Amino acid sequence: MIGRAITSIFWGIAADRLGRKPVIAFSMLSVVILQIFFGLSTKYWMAIAARLLLGSLNGLLGPIKAYAIEVCQTEHQALGISVVNTVWGLGVVIGPGLGGYLAQPAEKYPQTFSKESVFGRFPYLLPCLVVSIFAAIVLISCIWPPETIHKHKITEKDIRIVKALPSQQAHWDMPRKKSLLQNWPWMSTMLSYCLFGLHETAYSEILSIWAVSDSKYGGLSFSSGDIGQVLSVSGASLLVYQLIIYHWVNKFLGPLNSSRIASSLSILVLATFPFMTYLSGTKLSFAIYAAAMTKSVLGITISCGMCLLQNNAVRQDQRGTANGIATTGMSFFKAVAPVGAGILFSWAQKRHDATFFPGD
């Protein structure tokens, strides 16, 4: 996150000047190399350096959102953004499982991998190698998608045609390029996007801790397996919603109204969680599954809506930079969220039986 926050603006500017494809291709190359480096780490500083470099050199997040908007027709932009979020969610679901199954193969699968082999000496190389191979396939596939940023030289003939137009029409044909900091529609959605990133990260961090906490502290006394199952079902419902339902929601409500409605409903859903401690058995299961699934659906509605509003509030030649700034801000807020939420949650647990403003 620190690496991404430092370089996201640079990668956004590069995507606007050089094109989306070169930045995407370089980002995938960095994954190929640095994942292997991470798997070969024998010291803690080596592992940290690999992650910092990967965050710094992988400028994929901003340009890929801009690309998803540009490669789709207007009526399909919502589907394009939701597909980006869907595959991200799919990676979040598959990635930890892949790492769990493939890490330390010499201990888990001694008949296939010996302790003297390279995978015995580097127990985390295998999952990293699988990711690098997959990233290499994606890197090769970058040859085929079209570039969406086109740099054309303006001919003298085109200049004469524009000059010959009536002044008002010429003004319409050449939209003004204003600073992003003076673009209030973009600034407002970018700030909302960052604050929502803070909220979502805090929610996801605290949900698991709260669920596994003892009931005397206001938790649900769940096992890690129980909360893992809740998160899996929530993730599966999210994939279905994004691929099939979200673009219809956006079509009827638009990105702004859908984000407003989802934000308002999120407040109501979150307010139900503390009262689940009074439930048990089937009632508790139904309540926690329903609330987690609804919260996930509302969260992705807000996220997709904010992305659409951001990308449509700027010119195409500023879109990469705009996404880079938004990614930097979001990374900072996401870095702060777990610490702030953890402090607040600990304070609430200590005040669980307080008379004034109890922690529950």
CSV table of C-alpha atoms in Angstrom, one decimal:
chain,number,residue,atom,x,y,z
A,1,MET,CA,0.0,0.0,0.0
A,2,ILE,CA,2.9,2.4,0.8
A,3,GLY,CA,4.5,1.7,-2.5
A,4,ARG,CA,1.2,2.1,-4.4
A,5,ALA,CA,0.5,5.4,-2.6
A,6,ILE,CA,4.0,6.8,-3.6
A,7,THR,CA,3.8,6.0,-7.3
A,8,SER,CA,0.2,5.8,-8.4
A,9,ILE,CA,0.1,9.4,-9.6
A,10,PHE,CA,3.2,8.8,-11.7
A,11,TRP,CA,1.7,5.7,-13.3
A,12,GLY,CA,-1.5,7.6,-14.0
A,13,ILE,CA,0.4,10.4,-15.8
A,14,ALA,CA,2.4,7.8,-17.7
A,15,ALA,CA,-0.8,6.1,-18.8
A,16,ASP,CA,-2.1,9.4,-20.1
A,17,ARG,CA,1.1,10.2,-22.0
A,18,LEU,CA,2.3,6.8,-23.2
A,19,GLY,CA,-0.9,4.9,-23.4
A,20,ARG,CA,-2.8,2.4,-21.2
A,21,LYS,CA,-1.2,-0.8,-22.7
A,22,PRO,CA,2.5,0.0,-21.9
A,23,VAL,CA,1.7,0.7,-18.2
A,24,ILE,CA,-0.5,-2.4,-18.0
A,25,ALA,CA,2.2,-4.6,-19.6
A,26,PHE,CA,5.0,-3.2,-17.4
A,27,SER,CA,2.8,-3.8,-14.3
A,28,MET,CA,2.3,-7.4,-15.3
A,29,LEU,CA,6.1,-7.8,-15.9
A,30,SER,CA,6.7,-6.5,-12.4
A,31,VAL,CA,4.4,-9.1,-11.0
A,32,VAL,CA,6.2,-11.9,-12.9
A,33,ILE,CA,9.6,-10.9,-11.6
A,34,LEU,CA,8.8,-9.7,-8.0
A,35,GLN,CA,6.5,-12.6,-7.1
A,36,ILE,CA,9.4,-15.0,-7.8
A,37,PHE,CA,11.7,-12.7,-5.8
A,38,PHE,CA,9.3,-12.7,-2.9
A,39,GLY,CA,9.1,-16.6,-3.0
A,40,LEU,CA,13.0,-16.7,-2.9
A,41,SER,CA,13.2,-14.4,0.1
A,42,THR,CA,15.3,-15.8,3.0
A,43,LYS,CA,15.3,-12.7,5.1
A,44,TYR,CA,12.4,-10.6,6.4
A,45,TRP,CA,13.8,-7.4,4.8
A,46,MET,CA,13.9,-9.2,1.4
A,47,ALA,CA,10.2,-10.1,1.7
A,48,ILE,CA,9.3,-6.5,2.7
A,49,ALA,CA,11.4,-5.0,-0.1
A,50,ALA,CA,9.7,-7.3,-2.6
A,51,ARG,CA,6.3,-6.1,-1.5
A,52,LEU,CA,7.3,-2.5,-1.5
A,53,LEU,CA,8.8,-2.8,-5.0
A,54,LEU,CA,5.7,-4.6,-6.2
A,55,GLY,CA,3.4,-1.9,-4.9
A,56,SER,CA,5.7,0.8,-6.4
A,57,LEU,CA,6.2,-0.8,-9.9
A,58,ASN,CA,2.7,-2.2,-10.4
A,59,GLY,CA,0.7,0.7,-11.7
A,60,LEU,CA,-2.2,-1.4,-12.8
A,61,LEU,CA,-5.1,-0.3,-10.7
A,62,GLY,CA,-5.7,3.3,-12.0
A,63,PRO,CA,-5.1,2.6,-15.8
A,64,ILE,CA,-7.2,-0.6,-15.8
A,65,LYS,CA,-10.3,1.3,-14.5
A,66,ALA,CA,-9.7,4.0,-17.1
A,67,TYR,CA,-9.3,1.3,-19.8
A,68,ALA,CA,-12.5,-0.4,-18.7
A,69,ILE,CA,-14.4,2.9,-19.2
A,70,GLU,CA,-12.8,3.7,-22.6
A,71,VAL,CA,-13.1,0.3,-24.2
A,72,CYS,CA,-16.9,0.1,-23.5
A,73,GLN,CA,-19.7,2.0,-25.1
A,74,THR,CA,-21.5,4.4,-22.8
A,75,GLU,CA,-24.4,2.0,-22.0
A,76,HIS,CA,-21.9,-0.8,-21.1
A,77,GLN,CA,-19.5,1.2,-18.9
A,78,ALA,CA,-21.2,0.1,-15.7
A,79,LEU,CA,-20.7,-3.6,-16.8
A,80,GLY,CA,-17.1,-2.8,-17.6
A,81,ILE,CA,-16.4,-1.4,-14.2
A,82,SER,CA,-18.3,-4.2,-12.4
A,83,VAL,CA,-16.3,-6.8,-14.3
A,84,VAL,CA,-13.0,-5.2,-13.0
A,85,ASN,CA,-14.4,-5.4,-9.5
A,86,THR,CA,-15.7,-8.9,-10.1
A,87,VAL,CA,-12.3,-10.3,-11.2
A,88,TRP,CA,-10.7,-8.4,-8.3
A,89,GLY,CA,-13.1,-10.1,-5.9
A,90,LEU,CA,-12.5,-13.5,-7.6
A,91,GLY,CA,-8.8,-13.0,-7.0
A,92,VAL,CA,-9.4,-12.2,-3.3
A,93,VAL,CA,-11.4,-15.5,-3.0
A,94,ILE,CA,-9.0,-17.7,-5.0
A,95,GLY,CA,-5.7,-16.2,-3.9
A,96,PRO,CA,-5.7,-17.1,-0.2
A,97,GLY,CA,-6.9,-20.6,-1.0
A,98,LEU,CA,-4.2,-21.0,-3.6
A,99,GLY,CA,-1.5,-19.8,-1.2
A,100,GLY,CA,-2.8,-22.1,1.5
A,101,TYR,CA,-2.8,-25.2,-0.7
A,102,LEU,CA,0.6,-24.6,-2.4
A,103,ALA,CA,2.7,-23.1,0.5
A,104,GLN,CA,5.2,-25.4,2.2
A,105,PRO,CA,4.7,-28.2,-0.4
A,106,ALA,CA,7.5,-30.4,1.1
A,107,GLU,CA,5.7,-30.7,4.4
A,108,LYS,CA,2.2,-31.1,2.9
A,109,TYR,CA,3.1,-33.3,-0.1
A,110,PRO,CA,6.3,-35.1,0.8
A,111,GLN,CA,5.7,-37.8,-1.8
A,112,THR,CA,5.9,-35.2,-4.6
A,113,PHE,CA,8.3,-32.6,-3.2
A,114,SER,CA,11.4,-33.6,-1.2
A,115,LYS,CA,12.9,-31.4,1.5
A,116,GLU,CA,16.2,-31.2,-0.5
A,117,SER,CA,14.4,-29.8,-3.6
A,118,VAL,CA,14.2,-26.1,-4.3
A,119,PHE,CA,10.6,-26.1,-3.0
A,120,GLY,CA,11.9,-27.6,0.2
A,121,ARG,CA,14.5,-24.9,0.7
A,122,PHE,CA,12.1,-22.1,-0.4
A,123,PRO,CA,8.7,-23.2,1.1
A,124,TYR,CA,6.7,-20.3,-0.4
A,125,LEU,CA,8.2,-20.3,-3.9
A,126,LEU,CA,5.6,-22.6,-5.4
A,127,PRO,CA,2.5,-20.4,-4.9
A,128,CYS,CA,4.6,-17.4,-6.0
A,129,LEU,CA,5.8,-19.3,-9.1
A,130,VAL,CA,2.2,-20.2,-10.1
A,131,VAL,CA,1.1,-16.5,-9.8
A,132,SER,CA,4.1,-15.5,-11.9
A,133,ILE,CA,3.3,-18.0,-14.6
A,134,PHE,CA,-0.3,-16.8,-14.7
A,135,ALA,CA,0.9,-13.1,-14.8
A,136,ALA,CA,3.3,-14.1,-17.7
A,137,ILE,CA,0.3,-15.5,-19.7
A,138,VAL,CA,-1.6,-12.2,-19.0
A,139,LEU,CA,1.5,-10.2,-20.1
A,140,ILE,CA,1.6,-12.1,-23.5
A,141,SER,CA,-2.1,-11.5,-23.9
A,142,CYS,CA,-1.6,-7.8,-23.7
A,143,ILE,CA,-0.6,-7.9,-27.3
A,144,TRP,CA,-4.2,-8.2,-28.5
A,145,PRO,CA,-6.4,-5.6,-26.6
A,146,PRO,CA,-6.5,-2.3,-28.5
A,147,GLU,CA,-4.9,0.9,-27.2
A,148,THR,CA,-7.6,3.5,-26.2
A,149,ILE,CA,-5.3,6.5,-26.0
A,150,HIS,CA,-4.5,7.8,-29.5
A,151,LYS,CA,-2.0,10.5,-30.2
A,152,HIS,CA,-2.6,12.2,-33.5
A,153,LYS,CA,-0.8,15.2,-35.1
A,154,ILE,CA,-3.3,17.9,-36.0
A,155,THR,CA,-2.9,18.9,-39.7
A,156,GLU,CA,-2.9,22.4,-41.0
A,157,LYS,CA,-6.1,21.6,-42.9
A,158,ASP,CA,-7.9,20.7,-39.6
A,159,ILE,CA,-6.7,23.9,-37.9
A,160,ARG,CA,-8.1,26.0,-40.8
A,161,ILE,CA,-11.5,24.2,-40.6
A,162,VAL,CA,-11.7,24.9,-36.8
A,163,LYS,CA,-10.7,28.5,-37.3
A,164,ALA,CA,-13.3,28.9,-40.0
A,165,LEU,CA,-16.2,27.8,-37.7
A,166,PRO,CA,-18.3,30.5,-35.9
A,167,SER,CA,-16.6,31.3,-32.6
A,168,GLN,CA,-19.3,29.7,-30.4
A,169,GLN,CA,-19.2,26.4,-32.4
A,170,ALA,CA,-15.4,26.4,-32.3
A,171,HIS,CA,-15.6,26.7,-28.6
A,172,TRP,CA,-18.0,23.8,-28.4
A,173,ASP,CA,-15.7,21.6,-30.6
A,174,MET,CA,-12.6,22.3,-28.4
A,175,PRO,CA,-13.5,21.5,-24.8
A,176,ARG,CA,-11.4,23.4,-22.2
A,177,LYS,CA,-8.8,21.4,-20.3
A,178,LYS,CA,-8.9,22.5,-16.7
A,179,SER,CA,-6.8,21.5,-13.7
A,180,LEU,CA,-8.1,18.4,-11.9
A,181,LEU,CA,-8.0,20.4,-8.6
A,182,GLN,CA,-10.4,22.9,-10.2
A,183,ASN,CA,-12.7,20.1,-11.4
A,184,TRP,CA,-15.3,20.1,-8.5
A,185,PRO,CA,-17.4,17.1,-9.8
A,186,TRP,CA,-14.2,15.0,-9.9
A,187,MET,CA,-12.8,16.3,-6.6
A,188,SER,CA,-16.1,15.6,-4.8
A,189,THR,CA,-16.4,12.0,-6.1
A,190,MET,CA,-12.6,11.3,-5.5
A,191,LEU,CA,-13.0,12.4,-1.8
A,192,SER,CA,-16.1,10.3,-1.4
A,193,TYR,CA,-14.3,7.4,-3.0
A,194,CYS,CA,-11.4,7.7,-0.5
A,195,LEU,CA,-13.7,8.0,2.5
A,196,PHE,CA,-15.7,5.0,1.3
A,197,GLY,CA,-12.4,3.1,1.0
A,198,LEU,CA,-11.7,3.9,4.7
A,199,HIS,CA,-15.2,2.8,5.7
A,200,GLU,CA,-15.0,-0.5,3.7
A,201,THR,CA,-11.5,-1.4,5.0
A,202,ALA,CA,-12.5,-0.7,8.6
A,203,TYR,CA,-15.7,-2.7,8.2
A,204,SER,CA,-13.9,-5.8,6.7
A,205,GLU,CA,-11.2,-5.6,9.3
A,206,ILE,CA,-13.6,-5.4,12.3
A,207,LEU,CA,-16.3,-7.8,11.1
A,208,SER,CA,-14.1,-10.8,11.6
A,209,ILE,CA,-12.7,-9.6,14.9
A,210,TRP,CA,-16.1,-8.8,16.3
A,211,ALA,CA,-17.6,-12.1,15.1
A,212,VAL,CA,-14.9,-14.3,16.8
A,213,SER,CA,-15.0,-12.2,20.0
A,214,ASP,CA,-16.6,-13.7,23.1
A,215,SER,CA,-20.3,-12.9,23.6
A,216,LYS,CA,-19.5,-11.2,27.0
A,217,TYR,CA,-17.6,-8.5,25.0
A,218,GLY,CA,-20.5,-8.1,22.5
A,219,GLY,CA,-19.2,-10.6,19.9
A,220,LEU,CA,-20.8,-13.7,18.4
A,221,SER,CA,-18.3,-16.3,19.7
A,222,PHE,CA,-17.8,-17.6,16.1
A,223,SER,CA,-14.9,-19.8,15.1
A,224,SER,CA,-12.6,-18.7,12.3
A,225,GLY,CA,-14.3,-21.3,10.1
A,226,ASP,CA,-17.7,-19.9,10.8
A,227,ILE,CA,-16.8,-16.3,9.8
A,228,GLY,CA,-14.8,-17.7,6.8
A,229,GLN,CA,-18.0,-19.4,5.6
A,230,VAL,CA,-20.0,-16.1,6.0
A,231,LEU,CA,-17.4,-14.2,4.0
A,232,SER,CA,-17.3,-16.9,1.3
A,233,VAL,CA,-21.1,-16.8,0.8
A,234,SER,CA,-21.0,-13.0,0.8
A,235,GLY,CA,-18.3,-13.0,-1.8
A,236,ALA,CA,-20.2,-15.5,-4.0
A,237,SER,CA,-23.3,-13.4,-3.9
A,238,LEU,CA,-21.2,-10.4,-4.8
A,239,LEU,CA,-20.0,-12.0,-8.0
A,240,VAL,CA,-23.5,-12.9,-9.1
A,241,TYR,CA,-24.7,-9.3,-8.3
A,242,GLN,CA,-21.9,-7.6,-10.2
A,243,LEU,CA,-22.1,-9.8,-13.3
A,244,ILE,CA,-25.9,-10.0,-13.7
A,245,ILE,CA,-27.7,-7.4,-11.7
A,246,TYR,CA,-25.6,-4.3,-11.2
A,247,HIS,CA,-25.7,-2.9,-14.8
A,248,TRP,CA,-29.5,-3.0,-14.5
A,249,VAL,CA,-29.4,-1.0,-11.3
A,250,ASN,CA,-27.1,1.5,-12.9
A,251,LYS,CA,-29.3,1.7,-16.0
A,252,PHE,CA,-32.5,2.6,-14.0
A,253,LEU,CA,-31.0,4.7,-11.2
A,254,GLY,CA,-27.7,6.0,-12.6
A,255,PRO,CA,-24.4,6.0,-10.7
A,256,LEU,CA,-25.1,9.0,-8.5
A,257,ASN,CA,-28.6,8.0,-7.3
A,258,SER,CA,-27.6,4.3,-6.8
A,259,SER,CA,-24.6,5.4,-4.7
A,260,ARG,CA,-26.7,7.7,-2.6
A,261,ILE,CA,-29.4,5.1,-2.0
A,262,ALA,CA,-26.8,2.4,-1.2
A,263,SER,CA,-24.9,4.7,1.2
A,264,SER,CA,-28.2,5.4,3.1
A,265,LEU,CA,-29.1,1.7,3.3
A,266,SER,CA,-25.6,0.8,4.5
A,267,ILE,CA,-26.2,2.9,7.6
A,268,LEU,CA,-29.3,0.9,8.4
A,269,VAL,CA,-27.7,-2.5,7.7
A,270,LEU,CA,-24.6,-1.6,9.9
A,271,ALA,CA,-26.9,-0.5,12.7
A,272,THR,CA,-28.3,-4.1,12.9
A,273,PHE,CA,-25.0,-5.8,13.7
A,274,PRO,CA,-24.8,-5.0,17.4
A,275,PHE,CA,-28.3,-6.5,18.1
A,276,MET,CA,-27.3,-9.8,16.6
A,277,THR,CA,-25.6,-10.7,19.9
A,278,TYR,CA,-29.1,-11.3,21.3
A,279,LEU,CA,-29.8,-14.0,18.7
A,280,SER,CA,-28.7,-17.6,18.5
A,281,GLY,CA,-29.0,-20.7,16.3
A,282,THR,CA,-30.8,-20.4,13.0
A,283,LYS,CA,-32.0,-16.8,13.7
A,284,LEU,CA,-28.4,-15.7,14.2
A,285,SER,CA,-27.2,-17.5,11.0
A,286,PHE,CA,-29.9,-16.0,8.9
A,287,ALA,CA,-29.3,-12.5,10.3
A,288,ILE,CA,-25.5,-12.5,9.8
A,289,TYR,CA,-25.6,-14.1,6.4
A,290,ALA,CA,-28.3,-11.7,5.2
A,291,ALA,CA,-26.6,-8.6,6.7
A,292,ALA,CA,-23.2,-9.5,5.3
A,293,MET,CA,-24.5,-10.3,1.8
A,294,THR,CA,-26.6,-7.0,1.7
A,295,LYS,CA,-23.6,-5.0,3.0
A,296,SER,CA,-21.4,-6.4,0.3
A,297,VAL,CA,-23.9,-5.7,-2.5
A,298,LEU,CA,-24.4,-2.1,-1.2
A,299,GLY,CA,-20.6,-1.6,-0.9
A,300,ILE,CA,-19.9,-2.7,-4.5
A,301,THR,CA,-22.8,-0.5,-5.7
A,302,ILE,CA,-21.2,2.6,-4.1
A,303,SER,CA,-17.7,1.6,-5.4
A,304,CYS,CA,-18.8,1.1,-9.0
A,305,GLY,CA,-20.9,4.3,-8.9
A,306,MET,CA,-17.9,6.3,-7.6
A,307,CYS,CA,-15.6,4.9,-10.3
A,308,LEU,CA,-18.1,5.7,-13.1
A,309,LEU,CA,-18.6,9.3,-11.8
A,310,GLN,CA,-14.9,9.9,-11.4
A,311,ASN,CA,-14.0,8.7,-14.9
A,312,ASN,CA,-16.8,10.5,-16.6
A,313,ALA,CA,-16.0,13.8,-14.8
A,314,VAL,CA,-12.6,14.2,-16.6
A,315,ARG,CA,-11.3,14.3,-20.2
A,316,GLN,CA,-9.8,11.1,-21.6
A,317,ASP,CA,-6.3,12.6,-21.6
A,318,GLN,CA,-6.6,13.2,-17.8
A,319,ARG,CA,-8.3,9.9,-16.9
A,320,GLY,CA,-5.1,8.0,-16.0
A,321,THR,CA,-3.8,10.8,-13.8
A,322,ALA,CA,-7.2,11.2,-12.1
A,323,ASN,CA,-7.3,7.5,-11.3
A,324,GLY,CA,-3.7,7.6,-10.1
A,325,ILE,CA,-4.5,10.5,-7.6
A,326,ALA,CA,-7.6,8.6,-6.5
A,327,THR,CA,-5.6,5.4,-6.0
A,328,THR,CA,-3.0,7.3,-3.9
A,329,GLY,CA,-5.7,8.9,-1.7
A,330,MET,CA,-7.5,5.6,-1.3
A,331,SER,CA,-4.3,3.7,-0.4
A,332,PHE,CA,-3.6,6.3,2.3
A,333,PHE,CA,-7.1,6.0,3.8
A,334,LYS,CA,-7.0,2.2,3.6
A,335,ALA,CA,-3.6,2.2,5.4
A,336,VAL,CA,-5.1,4.3,8.2
A,337,ALA,CA,-8.4,2.4,8.5
A,338,PRO,CA,-7.3,-0.8,10.2
A,339,VAL,CA,-5.4,1.1,12.9
A,340,GLY,CA,-8.2,3.6,13.6
A,341,ALA,CA,-10.9,0.9,13.5
A,342,GLY,CA,-8.9,-1.4,15.8
A,343,ILE,CA,-8.4,1.4,18.4
A,344,LEU,CA,-12.1,2.3,18.3
A,345,PHE,CA,-13.1,-1.4,18.6
A,346,SER,CA,-10.8,-2.0,21.6
A,347,TRP,CA,-12.1,1.2,23.3
A,348,ALA,CA,-15.7,0.0,22.7
A,349,GLN,CA,-15.0,-3.5,24.2
A,350,LYS,CA,-13.6,-1.9,27.4
A,351,ARG,CA,-16.7,0.3,27.7
A,352,HIS,CA,-19.2,-2.6,27.1
A,353,ASP,CA,-20.9,-2.2,30.4
A,354,ALA,CA,-20.6,1.6,30.7
A,355,THR,CA,-23.7,3.6,31.6
A,356,PHE,CA,-23.0,6.5,29.3
A,357,PHE,CA,-22.4,5.7,25.6
A,358,PRO,CA,-21.8,1.9,26.1
A,359,GLY,CA,-19.5,0.1,23.8
A,360,ASP,CA,-22.1,-2.2,22.3
